[in-house]
Structures are given as C-alpha cells and as structure tokens.
Short mmCIF file of C-alpha atoms and ligand atoms in Angstrom, two decimals:
data_model
loop_
_atom_site.label_atom_id
_atom_site.label_comp_id
_atom_site.label_asym_id
_atom_site.label_seq_id
_atom_site.Cartn_x
_atom_site.Cartn_y
_atom_site.Cartn_z
CA MET A 1 -7.11 -10.97 -6.40
CA ARG A 2 -3.95 -9.03 -7.11
CA LEU A 3 -0.72 -9.16 -5.09
CA GLY A 4 1.17 -6.01 -4.66
CA VAL A 5 4.76 -6.42 -3.47
CA ASN A 6 6.13 -3.43 -1.45
CA ILE A 7 9.88 -3.21 -2.01
CA ASP A 8 10.62 -0.36 0.42
CA HIS A 9 12.61 -2.51 2.76
CA VAL A 10 15.08 -3.54 0.11
CA ALA A 11 16.00 0.13 0.01
CA THR A 12 16.04 0.23 3.79
CA ILE A 13 18.85 -2.33 3.75
CA ARG A 14 20.67 -0.58 0.85
CA ASN A 15 20.47 2.77 2.75
CA ALA A 16 21.94 1.15 5.89
CA ARG A 17 25.27 1.35 4.04
CA GLY A 18 24.62 4.24 1.69
CA GLY A 19 25.58 2.36 -1.41
CA PHE A 20 23.72 0.54 -4.22
CA HIS A 21 23.15 -2.91 -2.87
CA PRO A 22 20.61 -4.46 -2.53
CA ASP A 23 18.96 -2.70 -5.49
CA PRO A 24 15.17 -2.15 -5.19
CA ILE A 25 14.93 -2.09 -8.98
CA ARG A 26 16.28 -5.59 -9.18
CA ALA A 27 13.83 -6.61 -6.47
CA ALA A 28 10.97 -5.13 -8.45
CA MET A 29 12.01 -7.06 -11.56
CA ILE A 30 12.28 -10.29 -9.60
CA ALA A 31 8.87 -9.62 -8.07
CA GLU A 32 7.37 -9.15 -11.49
CA ALA A 33 8.94 -12.34 -12.81
CA ALA A 34 7.64 -14.24 -9.70
CA GLY A 35 4.08 -13.18 -10.45
CA ALA A 36 3.52 -9.96 -8.50
CA ASP A 37 0.67 -8.00 -10.04
CA LEU A 38 1.97 -4.59 -8.96
CA ILE A 39 4.92 -3.12 -7.23
CA VAL A 40 4.35 -0.77 -4.28
CA ALA A 41 6.69 1.87 -2.90
CA HIS A 42 6.26 4.53 -0.31
CA LEU A 43 8.15 7.81 -0.88
CA ARG A 44 8.54 8.98 2.70
CA GLU A 45 9.21 12.52 3.75
CA ASP A 46 12.52 11.51 5.29
CA ARG A 47 13.47 9.23 2.34
CA ARG A 48 14.33 6.49 4.79
CA HIS A 49 13.99 3.90 2.06
CA ILE A 50 12.77 4.65 -1.53
CA ASN A 51 13.73 7.94 -3.08
CA GLU A 52 12.68 9.82 -6.25
CA LYS A 53 15.41 8.29 -8.41
CA ASP A 54 14.31 4.75 -7.44
CA ILE A 55 10.74 5.54 -8.48
CA SER A 56 11.61 6.61 -11.97
CA ASN A 57 14.06 3.68 -12.38
CA ILE A 58 11.46 1.17 -11.20
CA ILE A 59 8.84 2.51 -13.67
CA ARG A 60 11.38 2.21 -16.44
CA ASN A 61 12.26 -1.36 -15.64
CA ILE A 62 8.94 -3.07 -14.96
CA ASN A 63 5.90 -3.92 -17.06
CA ILE A 64 3.34 -4.09 -14.17
CA PRO A 65 1.99 -1.01 -12.52
CA LEU A 66 3.84 0.82 -9.80
CA GLN A 67 1.63 1.99 -6.93
CA LEU A 68 3.12 5.03 -5.23
CA GLU A 69 2.21 5.56 -1.58
CA ILE A 70 2.40 9.28 -0.61
CA ALA A 71 1.36 11.47 2.21
CA PRO A 72 -1.17 14.22 1.44
CA THR A 73 1.29 17.05 0.76
CA ASN A 74 1.62 19.42 -2.22
CA TYR A 75 5.09 18.16 -3.00
CA MET A 76 4.00 14.52 -3.22
CA ILE A 77 0.98 15.22 -5.37
CA LYS A 78 3.07 17.23 -7.77
CA PHE A 79 5.78 14.50 -7.79
CA ALA A 80 3.16 11.78 -8.63
CA ILE A 81 1.81 13.87 -11.55
CA LYS A 82 5.20 14.82 -12.87
CA SER A 83 6.39 11.19 -12.69
CA LYS A 84 3.41 9.97 -14.70
CA ILE A 85 2.46 7.48 -11.92
CA LYS A 86 -0.75 5.61 -12.70
CA LYS A 87 -1.71 4.49 -9.26
CA VAL A 88 -1.44 6.46 -6.09
CA CYS A 89 -2.38 5.49 -2.54
CA ILE A 90 -2.68 8.33 -0.07
CA VAL A 91 -1.29 7.30 3.34
CA PRO A 92 -0.84 9.16 6.62
CA GLU A 93 2.70 9.84 7.67
CA LYS A 94 4.39 10.72 10.87
CA ARG A 95 8.12 11.30 10.80
CA GLU A 96 8.77 9.61 14.17
CA GLU A 97 6.77 6.43 13.40
CA LEU A 98 8.55 3.12 12.55
CA THR A 99 5.85 2.24 10.03
CA THR A 100 2.48 3.52 8.94
CA GLU A 101 0.63 3.01 12.19
CA GLY A 102 -2.97 3.50 11.16
CA GLY A 103 -5.19 4.74 8.34
CA LEU A 104 -5.52 8.30 7.06
CA ASN A 105 -7.67 10.81 9.06
CA ILE A 106 -9.97 11.89 6.23
CA SER A 107 -11.86 14.49 8.20
CA TYR A 108 -8.68 16.23 9.17
CA ASN A 109 -7.37 16.18 5.49
CA PHE A 110 -10.73 16.66 3.87
CA ASN A 111 -10.21 20.06 2.23
CA PHE A 112 -6.72 19.19 1.01
CA LEU A 113 -8.01 15.94 -0.46
CA LYS A 114 -10.99 17.52 -2.08
CA GLU A 115 -8.80 19.98 -3.96
CA ASN A 116 -5.86 17.74 -4.76
CA LEU A 117 -7.59 14.50 -5.63
CA LEU A 118 -9.27 16.31 -8.51
CA ASN A 119 -5.85 17.15 -9.77
CA LEU A 120 -4.81 13.55 -9.66
CA PHE A 121 -8.05 12.37 -11.37
CA ARG A 122 -7.60 14.95 -14.12
CA ASN A 123 -4.11 13.39 -14.84
CA ASP A 124 -5.68 10.02 -15.14
CA ILE A 125 -4.25 8.69 -11.92
CA GLU A 126 -6.16 5.99 -10.05
CA VAL A 127 -6.43 6.96 -6.40
CA SER A 128 -6.94 4.88 -3.27
CA LEU A 129 -6.98 5.99 0.34
CA PHE A 130 -5.28 3.97 3.13
CA LEU A 131 -7.91 3.91 5.82
CA ASP A 132 -8.93 2.17 8.97
CA PRO A 133 -11.82 -0.17 8.24
CA ASN A 134 -15.05 1.69 9.27
CA VAL A 135 -18.20 2.87 7.69
CA GLU A 136 -17.59 6.52 8.38
CA ASN A 137 -14.31 6.40 6.29
CA ILE A 138 -16.29 4.75 3.44
CA ASN A 139 -18.93 7.56 3.49
CA LEU A 140 -16.22 10.28 3.51
CA SER A 141 -14.46 8.55 0.63
CA LEU A 142 -17.69 8.62 -1.37
CA GLU A 143 -17.95 12.32 -0.73
CA LEU A 144 -14.42 12.76 -2.15
CA GLY A 145 -15.27 10.75 -5.29
CA VAL A 146 -12.80 8.03 -4.43
CA ASN A 147 -13.71 4.59 -5.49
CA ALA A 148 -10.87 2.51 -4.11
CA ILE A 149 -9.87 2.05 -0.50
CA GLU A 150 -7.06 0.08 0.99
CA PHE A 151 -7.99 -1.01 4.48
CA HIS A 152 -5.23 -0.91 7.10
CA THR A 153 -4.97 -4.46 8.54
CA GLY A 154 -2.50 -3.69 11.26
CA GLU A 155 -4.98 -4.17 14.12
CA ILE A 156 -5.94 -7.65 12.77
CA ALA A 157 -2.25 -8.51 12.27
CA ASN A 158 -1.53 -7.79 15.81
CA ALA A 159 -4.51 -9.58 17.29
CA SER A 160 -5.00 -13.26 18.14
CA GLY A 161 -7.71 -15.60 19.48
CA SER A 162 -11.20 -14.17 20.04
CA GLU A 163 -10.04 -10.60 19.57
CA GLU A 164 -8.75 -11.51 16.06
CA MET A 165 -12.01 -13.22 15.21
CA THR A 166 -14.06 -10.24 16.34
CA LEU A 167 -11.93 -7.87 14.33
CA ILE A 168 -12.19 -9.96 11.20
CA LYS A 169 -15.95 -10.21 11.49
CA LYS A 170 -16.07 -6.46 11.77
CA PHE A 171 -13.70 -6.11 8.90
CA GLU A 172 -15.84 -8.40 6.70
CA ALA A 173 -18.97 -6.33 7.46
CA VAL A 174 -17.25 -3.05 6.56
CA VAL A 175 -15.93 -4.51 3.32
CA GLU A 176 -19.40 -5.71 2.42
CA TYR A 177 -20.81 -2.16 3.05
CA ALA A 178 -17.99 -0.73 0.83
CA ILE A 179 -18.79 -3.21 -1.97
CA SER A 180 -22.48 -2.23 -1.77
CA LYS A 181 -21.33 1.31 -2.48
CA ASN A 182 -19.25 0.25 -5.44
CA ILE A 183 -15.94 0.91 -3.81
CA SER A 184 -13.19 -1.53 -4.65
CA ILE A 185 -11.30 -2.83 -1.71
CA ARG A 186 -7.69 -3.57 -1.08
CA ALA A 187 -5.96 -4.52 2.16
CA GLY A 188 -2.51 -4.41 3.67
CA HIS A 189 -0.21 -3.99 6.57
CA GLY A 190 1.49 -6.53 8.79
CA LEU A 191 0.32 -9.49 6.64
CA ASN A 192 2.22 -12.80 6.67
CA TYR A 193 1.10 -16.16 5.18
CA GLU A 194 -1.29 -17.02 8.03
CA LYS A 195 -2.89 -13.54 8.34
CA THR A 196 -3.25 -13.32 4.52
CA LYS A 197 -5.24 -16.61 4.54
CA LYS A 198 -7.57 -15.17 7.16
CA ILE A 199 -8.04 -11.82 5.38
CA ILE A 200 -8.70 -13.32 1.94
CA ASN A 201 -11.53 -15.44 3.30
CA CYS A 202 -13.30 -12.16 2.78
CA LYS A 203 -13.98 -12.77 -0.96
CA ASN A 204 -14.52 -9.21 -1.99
CA ILE A 205 -10.96 -8.02 -1.57
CA GLU A 206 -9.37 -7.34 -4.98
CA GLU A 207 -5.83 -6.57 -3.90
CA ILE A 208 -3.46 -7.41 -1.04
CA ASN A 209 -0.31 -5.39 -0.55
CA ILE A 210 2.58 -6.83 1.44
CA GLY A 211 6.04 -5.54 2.18
CA HIS A 212 7.87 -6.24 5.39
CA PHE A 213 7.01 -9.94 5.65
CA ILE A 214 7.93 -10.78 2.03
CA ILE A 215 11.24 -8.95 2.18
CA GLY A 216 12.09 -10.33 5.58
CA GLU A 217 11.17 -13.92 4.66
CA SER A 218 13.15 -13.64 1.43
CA ILE A 219 16.32 -13.50 3.56
CA PHE A 220 15.67 -17.20 4.32
CA TYR A 221 13.89 -18.44 1.20
CA GLY A 222 14.66 -15.98 -1.64
CA LEU A 223 12.35 -13.24 -2.92
CA SER A 224 11.09 -15.21 -5.90
CA ASP A 225 10.08 -18.25 -3.89
CA VAL A 226 8.35 -16.13 -1.11
CA ILE A 227 6.30 -14.24 -3.68
CA LYS A 228 5.35 -17.47 -5.48
CA LYS A 229 4.21 -18.95 -2.20
CA MET A 230 2.18 -15.95 -1.33
CA LYS A 231 0.71 -15.83 -4.85
CA LYS A 232 -0.32 -19.47 -4.50
CA ILE A 233 -2.14 -18.62 -1.21
CA ILE A 234 -4.16 -15.69 -2.71
CA ASP A 235 -4.85 -17.61 -5.92
N1 PXP B 1 -0.14 -0.89 2.19
C1 PXP B 1 0.11 0.38 2.61
C2 PXP B 1 -0.71 1.45 2.07
C3 PXP B 1 1.33 0.63 3.33
O1 PXP B 1 1.63 1.92 3.65
C4 PXP B 1 2.07 -0.46 3.73
C5 PXP B 1 3.39 -0.22 4.52
O2 PXP B 1 3.05 0.34 5.74
C6 PXP B 1 1.74 -1.75 3.34
C7 PXP B 1 0.64 -1.95 2.59
C8 PXP B 1 2.56 -2.96 3.63
O3 PXP B 1 2.77 -3.17 4.99
P1 PXP B 1 3.75 -4.25 5.45
O4 PXP B 1 5.10 -3.69 5.12
O5 PXP B 1 3.51 -4.31 6.89
O6 PXP B 1 3.40 -5.49 4.79
#
C-alpha cells in the first residue's frame, strides 16, 4: 500500500504571508526522504495553495511520482499534458468550498471526460477519478476506460459509532466490487491515524492520500516523524 502525501497546506501557510516560507518543495523532499511513495498537489482554480510554478519545481526536485489533482477543465488538462505529469486525479471543484467536499459527478461531466481522458491516456498519463464510493460510479468509470479510482473518505472521516461502522461496511463492499472489475482503488480525505487504521482494514486499497492531518500534525511533531508514523501504520 502506497502513501501519498499532499503538500497543499504547506503552500496555504506560505501564501498567508505572500512570501516563500514554508516552501512546499522542501516539504516534498522531506516527505520523500521520510518514505512517502508519492507527492500529491491540487492546483485549484483560485490558486489558494499550490501554483503552476510549484508544480514544475516539485517535479524537478523529487524522485517519486507527483500526482496532480485537477478539476475537469480544458486549462487543467492542457496544463497536465504540458507539464509532463505522469499521474492525474480528476477532482470536483467549487470555488466557495473550504475543501473538496465530495466526489466528482461523473454523469454531469461524462462527455467532457470521455473526450479529454483520451487525450491524457494518449500522453501516457495515468488517470484516476476522485469519487464517492458507490457501484454506479464504478460502472460509469468502466465506461470511460478508467482503471483507477480514489474513493472520497470524507463521510467516514466525519462519522463515529454505529454510523461509522455501517459506512465502512458499505465502503468495503464497494471496494470489493471495484476489484472484481479490475479497478485499482485508492482512498483519501479527512484521514488521521485512527481513521487510516480503520480504512486499511480493507485489504484491497493500494494507495492512501493524506494532506491536512499530516501537515497539521507536523506542527507538533515534525513532518518527517509524522510521515514515518503514518507509513508504519499502513505498512
Ligand atoms: N485525495 C484527494 C483527491 C483530495 O482532493 C484530497 C484533498 O481534498 C485528499 C486526498 C486529502 O485530503 P485531506 O487533506 O483531508 O487529507
């Protein structure tokens, strides 16, 4: 199981003062040294954290893959191709949201995706879709020729007690269905140490992507130690 470390919120802190510190490139390099399997960054329409220059600098300074999260827009697709990105995750985006609140609406974006995913595939880019965990989304992904899905775990992250148990059971059944269709499954959003332990009980997940918790926790314990602890949990 791979650990993807999302370094967006290092840039959030940097941008709060408009300068250069803390540097997300340095964070990406520390994450790599601490055992992260990939770096994740979301280029948002409003550039509230990572920007284009960060993306090219990160690629130049790390030896692990960078996964770029982008909204389904012409600009972002062109940017991914131009930047020679190897891994793209298509995510929904609303300007007014604090964070990515749910998975992509495939039906709504179907025609755009059909046309533009081909373009990404032709450029040798591995594509995943960030989706709410349900069977309909898996079937639509298959129609699009996508063979990797990242399931949005926000609902599970916010739940507790019997509601959490019910959601995890449903999640596991959906993951099993996806695996039976040869789709590789990743998961992320709102995960901390405890939630990660519960999610990875589901053995078929090949990648976990975590941002906010890792960056927040690193204020107290340091980025390297937090990543090492998370790595130990998923290993
Ligand atoms: N995976 C994807 C596709 C995301 O868009 C995000 C950020 O919303 C994450 C993982 C990480 O979420 P978090 O910052 O809550 O750990």
